[in-house]
């Protein structure tokens, strides 16, 4: 309205002044007025159109505002929805997801723990049951039950392991579901982000639209200006008209432009509507998608829930079944316990009874011990008395045996003399000198007949062995003497006779056919072994030689050494030979070694052993020490096996030098032997043991209770009858000598041998006056053992009680 007034006024005043001043200008004015009115109409029309446009713009504006508000509202609404949905999701997650599963898992863990505890308890019970002594339970019903329980326990353990596996599977499943949920949430978030971006884009476009509208509004003043220009003063018509026409043109262009803009805006509006519709559709789509996702999620959650519930139910059912089984087992155990209780009660009663008995046991034991002690004492007394009786009997037996032995000895004589006639040998030669001069009594084996210088002479000895007699036959005769040595008697066995009569053959024998020496030791070994259960025996051996009254050790390292016979320094009156080697022997092999050693010693020392041996006395001294384990009785017996020097008399005229000296020594010693035996026989107070080394050495073995056996070796041939006669006479004399009654050399039963010696007038002792070398040929004698081996002596100088 203001614009119109101002324009009208300006235009009216200007134009009126210019028109009224020009002549003939009425038609022009008229046209101008018409044009003006036309223009005014147009102007009014334009104004109307402008108003209409303004109105439409305002409408559009309000529409756009409404649309934008609506869109904003929608966006707000969607935001709200999104927030609520996110809340819903979180709520759902908190409600369903982790919590329940965790709860379920916790429940399962608790159940599992409980089952584990139960299992541990069961195992402990089982171990307790195992720890209990197994023997009493063997075969009882509880052992079966416990075995069943153990089986069930192992089953339960297996099931628990399966449940654990199931639980871990469920946990895995829950984890997978949770991952899927997270995935769906992620997708939802992406959708929301896209939606927010779209909203952002829409709001941006809305803002652009607002700005366009604002710019359009700002372009309105030029129209007003045009209108103002239209209302120019009528005075300046043409110019004004042209101007106004130009303006009009411009306005029209402007209008056209505006129209164009409007059109564009309308198009934009339309497109914005379309966009909005699109967005709406998209939102709807998103919403439906969201709905679908939600539904899917709910479905999944439901299925998860169902799975979970199902798994829980299954686990629960299984656990229940297991529990039921365990409970049943427990009930069984309880019932067992209940059934055991009476047994326990009876056991307790038994135990109490036993306890009472145990309390009374020491007394009972004492009484029992007392009675047992008394019984044992009685038994011991009985045994003792029995033992005493036995000992007494044993001693009596010993004495009886001794008595018998002494009687036998008395009957046979302490000195027994036997003769052994050797067979005629090649060495005896041929002719009348080699004819047989010895005959025997077929009815009496103690008689020997000798044809000496055509006269028959007979001798009676204890026994006569013909040339047919074997080594064993001879040994049979001496066997009893040798065994008495084990009983503690001293024994001497002499081989007497002229050289070549067979002394060495009888004593030593040959390798194939050993003599008394080896057989005696063999017998001693077997006897000792028989008695080994009661007696412990030690057998030692020494070998010595007396040549020219010099005593030598045949087993020593230095056979040349002269040995002396001394009194024991302990005052026992016994004799011993310091330095005489003794070997402890246990077998025939040992004996052979000893013999061989002694023989080798002799061979080494003397170039002509045969000659030497015929002129020396060879002694094998066997000592038997015995201890009776039960009585403590100790015995010592000595067996002296003597191969005497040749007894042949050496003719006074034929002997000279060393040979004479030898003969004198042999003569002296053999005479001394005869003297000693005669003195003993006649029971003289003085027995000249010291007159020779031989008798001095054999003092103990010749006197008292000792036994002597003399084997008189006889050559059967004619040429030796003189020496044979001499030997047989010597033998007969010796045989008539009586020694004292025999006594055993035992510590428990010992007598002094001297007590039994009584004085008897001395009888004439034969004195061999001369000796002749008459018997060669003994050099072919082979002796047992041929290998020289060094033996370790058992003691170099042990006391030798001779
Ligand atoms: P001595 O030792 O008395 O001098 P020997 O024992 O050496 O005598 O014997 C002389 C010889 O007679 C030896 O060859 C020996 O073998 C032999 N001889 C001795 N006695 C017998 C006998 N009983 N049987 C067979 N031969 C014997
Ligand atoms: Mg000889």
PDB file of C-alpha atoms in Angstrom, residues 107-292:
ATOM      1  CA  UNK A 107      24.751 -74.200  38.577  1.00  0.00           C
ATOM      2  CA  UNK A 108      26.497 -76.856  36.557  1.00  0.00           C
ATOM      3  CA  UNK A 109      29.854 -75.893  38.108  1.00  0.00           C
ATOM      4  CA  UNK A 110      28.347 -76.106  41.573  1.00  0.00           C
ATOM      5  CA  UNK A 111      26.778 -79.452  40.697  1.00  0.00           C
ATOM      6  CA  UNK A 112      30.057 -80.592  39.217  1.00  0.00           C
ATOM      7  CA  UNK A 113      31.944 -79.484  42.317  1.00  0.00           C
ATOM      8  CA  UNK A 114      29.443 -81.296  44.503  1.00  0.00           C
ATOM      9  CA  UNK A 115      29.814 -84.423  42.397  1.00  0.00           C
ATOM     10  CA  UNK A 116      33.598 -84.094  42.609  1.00  0.00           C
ATOM     11  CA  UNK A 117      33.408 -83.815  46.378  1.00  0.00           C
ATOM     12  CA  UNK A 118      31.116 -86.831  46.422  1.00  0.00           C
ATOM     13  CA  UNK A 119      33.584 -88.678  44.234  1.00  0.00           C
ATOM     14  CA  UNK A 120      36.516 -87.669  46.442  1.00  0.00           C
ATOM     15  CA  UNK A 121      34.615 -88.834  49.476  1.00  0.00           C
ATOM     16  CA  UNK A 122      33.825 -92.101  47.761  1.00  0.00           C
ATOM     17  CA  UNK A 123      37.484 -92.479  46.774  1.00  0.00           C
ATOM     18  CA  UNK A 124      38.591 -91.763  50.321  1.00  0.00           C
ATOM     19  CA  UNK A 125      36.111 -94.356  51.560  1.00  0.00           C
ATOM     20  CA  UNK A 126      37.375 -96.754  48.953  1.00  0.00           C
ATOM     21  CA  UNK A 127      40.982 -96.125  49.993  1.00  0.00           C
ATOM     22  CA  UNK A 128      40.004 -96.593  53.626  1.00  0.00           C
ATOM     23  CA  UNK A 129      38.389 -99.872  52.699  1.00  0.00           C
ATOM     24  CA  UNK A 130      41.488-100.840  50.747  1.00  0.00           C
ATOM     25  CA  UNK A 131      43.741 -99.792  53.622  1.00  0.00           C
ATOM     26  CA  UNK A 132      41.848-102.069  55.934  1.00  0.00           C
ATOM     27  CA  UNK A 133      43.363-105.567  56.258  1.00  0.00           C
ATOM     28  CA  UNK A 134      42.356-107.504  53.194  1.00  0.00           C
ATOM     29  CA  UNK A 135      42.508-110.980  54.677  1.00  0.00           C
ATOM     30  CA  UNK A 136      39.497-110.830  57.036  1.00  0.00           C
ATOM     31  CA  UNK A 137      37.303-109.425  54.254  1.00  0.00           C
ATOM     32  CA  UNK A 138      38.182-112.096  51.763  1.00  0.00           C
ATOM     33  CA  UNK A 139      35.088-113.893  50.639  1.00  0.00           C
ATOM     34  CA  UNK A 140      32.663-111.815  52.716  1.00  0.00           C
ATOM     35  CA  UNK A 141      29.626-110.181  51.141  1.00  0.00           C
ATOM     36  CA  UNK A 142      30.969-106.647  51.745  1.00  0.00           C
ATOM     37  CA  UNK A 143      33.902-107.199  49.489  1.00  0.00           C
ATOM     38  CA  UNK A 144      31.453-107.933  46.637  1.00  0.00           C
ATOM     39  CA  UNK A 145      29.419-104.881  47.548  1.00  0.00           C
ATOM     40  CA  UNK A 146      32.505-102.756  47.735  1.00  0.00           C
ATOM     41  CA  UNK A 147      33.553-104.113  44.336  1.00  0.00           C
ATOM     42  CA  UNK A 148      30.102-103.202  42.964  1.00  0.00           C
ATOM     43  CA  UNK A 149      30.366 -99.790  44.583  1.00  0.00           C
ATOM     44  CA  UNK A 150      33.786 -99.348  43.051  1.00  0.00           C
ATOM     45  CA  UNK A 151      32.374-100.261  39.641  1.00  0.00           C
ATOM     46  CA  UNK A 152      29.509 -97.840  40.115  1.00  0.00           C
ATOM     47  CA  UNK A 153      31.926 -95.207  41.248  1.00  0.00           C
ATOM     48  CA  UNK A 154      34.007 -95.687  38.147  1.00  0.00           C
ATOM     49  CA  UNK A 155      30.777 -95.502  36.062  1.00  0.00           C
ATOM     50  CA  UNK A 156      29.843 -92.294  37.861  1.00  0.00           C
ATOM     51  CA  UNK A 157      33.288 -90.947  37.222  1.00  0.00           C
ATOM     52  CA  UNK A 158      32.857 -91.743  33.539  1.00  0.00           C
ATOM     53  CA  UNK A 159      29.453 -90.047  33.522  1.00  0.00           C
ATOM     54  CA  UNK A 160      30.881 -87.035  35.297  1.00  0.00           C
ATOM     55  CA  UNK A 161      33.561 -86.868  32.628  1.00  0.00           C
ATOM     56  CA  UNK A 162      30.805 -87.086  29.945  1.00  0.00           C
ATOM     57  CA  UNK A 163      28.849 -84.323  31.716  1.00  0.00           C
ATOM     58  CA  UNK A 164      31.965 -82.233  31.756  1.00  0.00           C
ATOM     59  CA  UNK A 165      32.289 -82.752  28.015  1.00  0.00           C
ATOM     60  CA  UNK A 166      28.602 -81.843  27.529  1.00  0.00           C
ATOM     61  CA  UNK A 167      29.041 -78.778  29.663  1.00  0.00           C
ATOM     62  CA  UNK A 168      31.983 -77.644  27.627  1.00  0.00           C
ATOM     63  CA  UNK A 169      29.897 -78.255  24.448  1.00  0.00           C
ATOM     64  CA  UNK A 170      27.076 -76.148  25.890  1.00  0.00           C
ATOM     65  CA  UNK A 171      29.508 -73.455  26.835  1.00  0.00           C
ATOM     66  CA  UNK A 172      30.773 -73.503  23.237  1.00  0.00           C
ATOM     67  CA  UNK A 173      27.227 -73.265  21.912  1.00  0.00           C
ATOM     68  CA  UNK A 174      26.429 -70.354  24.228  1.00  0.00           C
ATOM     69  CA  UNK A 175      29.592 -68.674  23.061  1.00  0.00           C
ATOM     70  CA  UNK A 176      28.525 -69.146  19.413  1.00  0.00           C
ATOM     71  CA  UNK A 177      25.058 -67.710  20.141  1.00  0.00           C
ATOM     72  CA  UNK A 178      26.587 -64.773  21.942  1.00  0.00           C
ATOM     73  CA  UNK A 179      28.809 -64.173  18.906  1.00  0.00           C
ATOM     74  CA  UNK A 180      25.779 -64.276  16.610  1.00  0.00           C
ATOM     75  CA  UNK A 181      23.927 -61.822  18.857  1.00  0.00           C
ATOM     76  CA  UNK A 182      26.907 -59.509  18.761  1.00  0.00           C
ATOM     77  CA  UNK A 183      26.852 -59.819  14.960  1.00  0.00           C
ATOM     78  CA  UNK A 184      23.149 -58.893  14.800  1.00  0.00           C
ATOM     79  CA  UNK A 185      23.765 -55.975  17.113  1.00  0.00           C
ATOM     80  CA  UNK A 186      26.562 -54.853  14.873  1.00  0.00           C
ATOM     81  CA  UNK A 187      24.273 -55.034  11.870  1.00  0.00           C
ATOM     82  CA  UNK A 188      21.631 -53.055  13.765  1.00  0.00           C
ATOM     83  CA  UNK A 189      24.175 -50.449  14.627  1.00  0.00           C
ATOM     84  CA  UNK A 190      25.184 -50.225  10.975  1.00  0.00           C
ATOM     85  CA  UNK A 191      21.526 -49.711   9.973  1.00  0.00           C
ATOM     86  CA  UNK A 192      21.137 -46.988  12.596  1.00  0.00           C
ATOM     87  CA  UNK A 193      24.286 -45.292  11.389  1.00  0.00           C
ATOM     88  CA  UNK A 194      22.996 -45.388   7.802  1.00  0.00           C
ATOM     89  CA  UNK A 195      19.727 -43.971   8.991  1.00  0.00           C
ATOM     90  CA  UNK A 196      21.486 -41.185  10.867  1.00  0.00           C
ATOM     91  CA  UNK A 197      23.500 -40.403   7.749  1.00  0.00           C
ATOM     92  CA  UNK A 198      20.294 -40.223   5.676  1.00  0.00           C
ATOM     93  CA  UNK A 199      18.726 -37.957   8.264  1.00  0.00           C
ATOM     94  CA  UNK A 200      21.788 -35.797   8.166  1.00  0.00           C
ATOM     95  CA  UNK A 201      21.543 -35.620   4.396  1.00  0.00           C
ATOM     96  CA  UNK A 202      17.850 -34.725   4.552  1.00  0.00           C
ATOM     97  CA  UNK A 203      18.352 -32.050   7.155  1.00  0.00           C
ATOM     98  CA  UNK A 204      21.186 -30.669   5.040  1.00  0.00           C
ATOM     99  CA  UNK A 205      18.847 -30.475   2.037  1.00  0.00           C
ATOM    100  CA  UNK A 206      16.190 -28.917   4.192  1.00  0.00           C
ATOM    101  CA  UNK A 207      18.638 -26.295   5.293  1.00  0.00           C
ATOM    102  CA  UNK A 208      19.520 -25.636   1.623  1.00  0.00           C
ATOM    103  CA  UNK A 209      15.851 -25.244   0.806  1.00  0.00           C
ATOM    104  CA  UNK A 210      15.471 -22.731   3.662  1.00  0.00           C
ATOM    105  CA  UNK A 211      18.398 -20.768   2.391  1.00  0.00           C
ATOM    106  CA  UNK A 212      16.969 -20.718  -1.155  1.00  0.00           C
ATOM    107  CA  UNK A 213      13.671 -19.476   0.201  1.00  0.00           C
ATOM    108  CA  UNK A 214      15.440 -16.824   2.182  1.00  0.00           C
ATOM    109  CA  UNK A 215      17.404 -15.723  -0.859  1.00  0.00           C
ATOM    110  CA  UNK A 216      14.188 -15.574  -2.852  1.00  0.00           C
ATOM    111  CA  UNK A 217      12.667 -13.401  -0.202  1.00  0.00           C
ATOM    112  CA  UNK A 218      15.633 -11.148  -0.327  1.00  0.00           C
ATOM    113  CA  UNK A 219      15.126 -10.678  -4.081  1.00  0.00           C
ATOM    114  CA  UNK A 220      11.617  -9.031  -3.627  1.00  0.00           C
ATOM    115  CA  UNK A 221      12.819  -5.345  -3.315  1.00  0.00           C
ATOM    116  CA  UNK A 222      13.806  -5.015  -7.010  1.00  0.00           C
ATOM    117  CA  UNK A 223      10.149  -5.706  -7.842  1.00  0.00           C
ATOM    118  CA  UNK A 224       9.132  -2.963  -5.523  1.00  0.00           C
ATOM    119  CA  UNK A 225      11.692  -0.751  -7.186  1.00  0.00           C
ATOM    120  CA  UNK A 226      10.289  -1.566 -10.570  1.00  0.00           C
ATOM    121  CA  UNK A 227       6.848  -0.736  -9.347  1.00  0.00           C
ATOM    122  CA  UNK A 228       8.136   2.461  -7.987  1.00  0.00           C
ATOM    123  CA  UNK A 229       9.699   3.270 -11.300  1.00  0.00           C
ATOM    124  CA  UNK A 230       6.405   2.541 -12.959  1.00  0.00           C
ATOM    125  CA  UNK A 231       4.828   5.182 -10.821  1.00  0.00           C
ATOM    126  CA  UNK A 232       7.045   7.899 -12.218  1.00  0.00           C
ATOM    127  CA  UNK A 233       5.828  11.231 -12.918  1.00  0.00           C
ATOM    128  CA  UNK A 234       3.684  11.485 -15.968  1.00  0.00           C
ATOM    129  CA  UNK A 235       5.720  14.402 -17.056  1.00  0.00           C
ATOM    130  CA  UNK A 236       8.557  12.560 -18.177  1.00  0.00           C
ATOM    131  CA  UNK A 237       6.393  10.170 -20.000  1.00  0.00           C
ATOM    132  CA  UNK A 238       8.453   8.815 -22.821  1.00  0.00           C
ATOM    133  CA  UNK A 239      11.501   8.420 -20.955  1.00  0.00           C
ATOM    134  CA  UNK A 240       9.579   7.287 -18.117  1.00  0.00           C
ATOM    135  CA  UNK A 241       7.627   4.979 -20.260  1.00  0.00           C
ATOM    136  CA  UNK A 242      10.610   3.546 -21.879  1.00  0.00           C
ATOM    137  CA  UNK A 243      12.160   3.308 -18.600  1.00  0.00           C
ATOM    138  CA  UNK A 244       9.054   1.776 -17.204  1.00  0.00           C
ATOM    139  CA  UNK A 245       8.853  -0.469 -20.199  1.00  0.00           C
ATOM    140  CA  UNK A 246      12.384  -1.469 -19.642  1.00  0.00           C
ATOM    141  CA  UNK A 247      11.618  -1.861 -16.060  1.00  0.00           C
ATOM    142  CA  UNK A 248       8.548  -3.737 -16.906  1.00  0.00           C
ATOM    143  CA  UNK A 249      10.574  -5.875 -19.188  1.00  0.00           C
ATOM    144  CA  UNK A 250      13.019  -6.384 -16.455  1.00  0.00           C
ATOM    145  CA  UNK A 251      10.262  -7.102 -14.009  1.00  0.00           C
ATOM    146  CA  UNK A 252       8.768  -9.489 -16.404  1.00  0.00           C
ATOM    147  CA  UNK A 253      12.083 -11.161 -16.719  1.00  0.00           C
ATOM    148  CA  UNK A 254      12.331 -11.075 -13.024  1.00  0.00           C
ATOM    149  CA  UNK A 255       8.912 -12.563 -12.703  1.00  0.00           C
ATOM    150  CA  UNK A 256       9.820 -15.141 -15.272  1.00  0.00           C
ATOM    151  CA  UNK A 257      12.902 -15.852 -13.301  1.00  0.00           C
ATOM    152  CA  UNK A 258      10.892 -15.965 -10.154  1.00  0.00           C
ATOM    153  CA  UNK A 259       8.532 -18.266 -11.825  1.00  0.00           C
ATOM    154  CA  UNK A 260      11.424 -20.341 -12.950  1.00  0.00           C
ATOM    155  CA  UNK A 261      12.796 -20.345  -9.425  1.00  0.00           C
ATOM    156  CA  UNK A 262       9.425 -21.153  -8.104  1.00  0.00           C
ATOM    157  CA  UNK A 263       9.113 -23.911 -10.574  1.00  0.00           C
ATOM    158  CA  UNK A 264      12.504 -25.203  -9.566  1.00  0.00           C
ATOM    159  CA  UNK A 265      11.531 -24.885  -5.981  1.00  0.00           C
ATOM    160  CA  UNK A 266       8.340 -26.717  -6.672  1.00  0.00           C
ATOM    161  CA  UNK A 267      10.380 -29.344  -8.399  1.00  0.00           C
ATOM    162  CA  UNK A 268      12.755 -29.348  -5.491  1.00  0.00           C
ATOM    163  CA  UNK A 269       9.835 -29.602  -3.156  1.00  0.00           C
ATOM    164  CA  UNK A 270       8.491 -32.421  -5.192  1.00  0.00           C
ATOM    165  CA  UNK A 271      11.822 -34.143  -5.198  1.00  0.00           C
ATOM    166  CA  UNK A 272      12.150 -33.483  -1.498  1.00  0.00           C
ATOM    167  CA  UNK A 273       8.707 -35.025  -1.090  1.00  0.00           C
ATOM    168  CA  UNK A 274       9.846 -37.927  -3.127  1.00  0.00           C
ATOM    169  CA  UNK A 275      13.014 -38.124  -1.055  1.00  0.00           C
ATOM    170  CA  UNK A 276      10.984 -37.936   2.078  1.00  0.00           C
ATOM    171  CA  UNK A 277       8.736 -40.668   0.741  1.00  0.00           C
ATOM    172  CA  UNK A 278      11.837 -42.629  -0.164  1.00  0.00           C
ATOM    173  CA  UNK A 279      13.296 -42.003   3.255  1.00  0.00           C
ATOM    174  CA  UNK A 280      10.031 -42.986   4.808  1.00  0.00           C
ATOM    175  CA  UNK A 281      10.004 -46.157   2.749  1.00  0.00           C
ATOM    176  CA  UNK A 282      13.615 -46.727   3.730  1.00  0.00           C
ATOM    177  CA  UNK A 283      12.779 -46.075   7.367  1.00  0.00           C
ATOM    178  CA  UNK A 284       9.866 -48.437   7.064  1.00  0.00           C
ATOM    179  CA  UNK A 285      12.178 -50.939   5.438  1.00  0.00           C
ATOM    180  CA  UNK A 286      14.746 -50.437   8.162  1.00  0.00           C
ATOM    181  CA  UNK A 287      12.047 -50.690  10.737  1.00  0.00           C
ATOM    182  CA  UNK A 288      10.774 -53.894   9.202  1.00  0.00           C
ATOM    183  CA  UNK A 289      14.332 -55.125   8.951  1.00  0.00           C
ATOM    184  CA  UNK A 290      14.909 -54.150  12.536  1.00  0.00           C
ATOM    185  CA  UNK A 291      11.677 -55.847  13.415  1.00  0.00           C
ATOM    186  CA  UNK A 292      12.761 -58.905  11.509  1.00  0.00           C
TER     187      UNK A 292
END
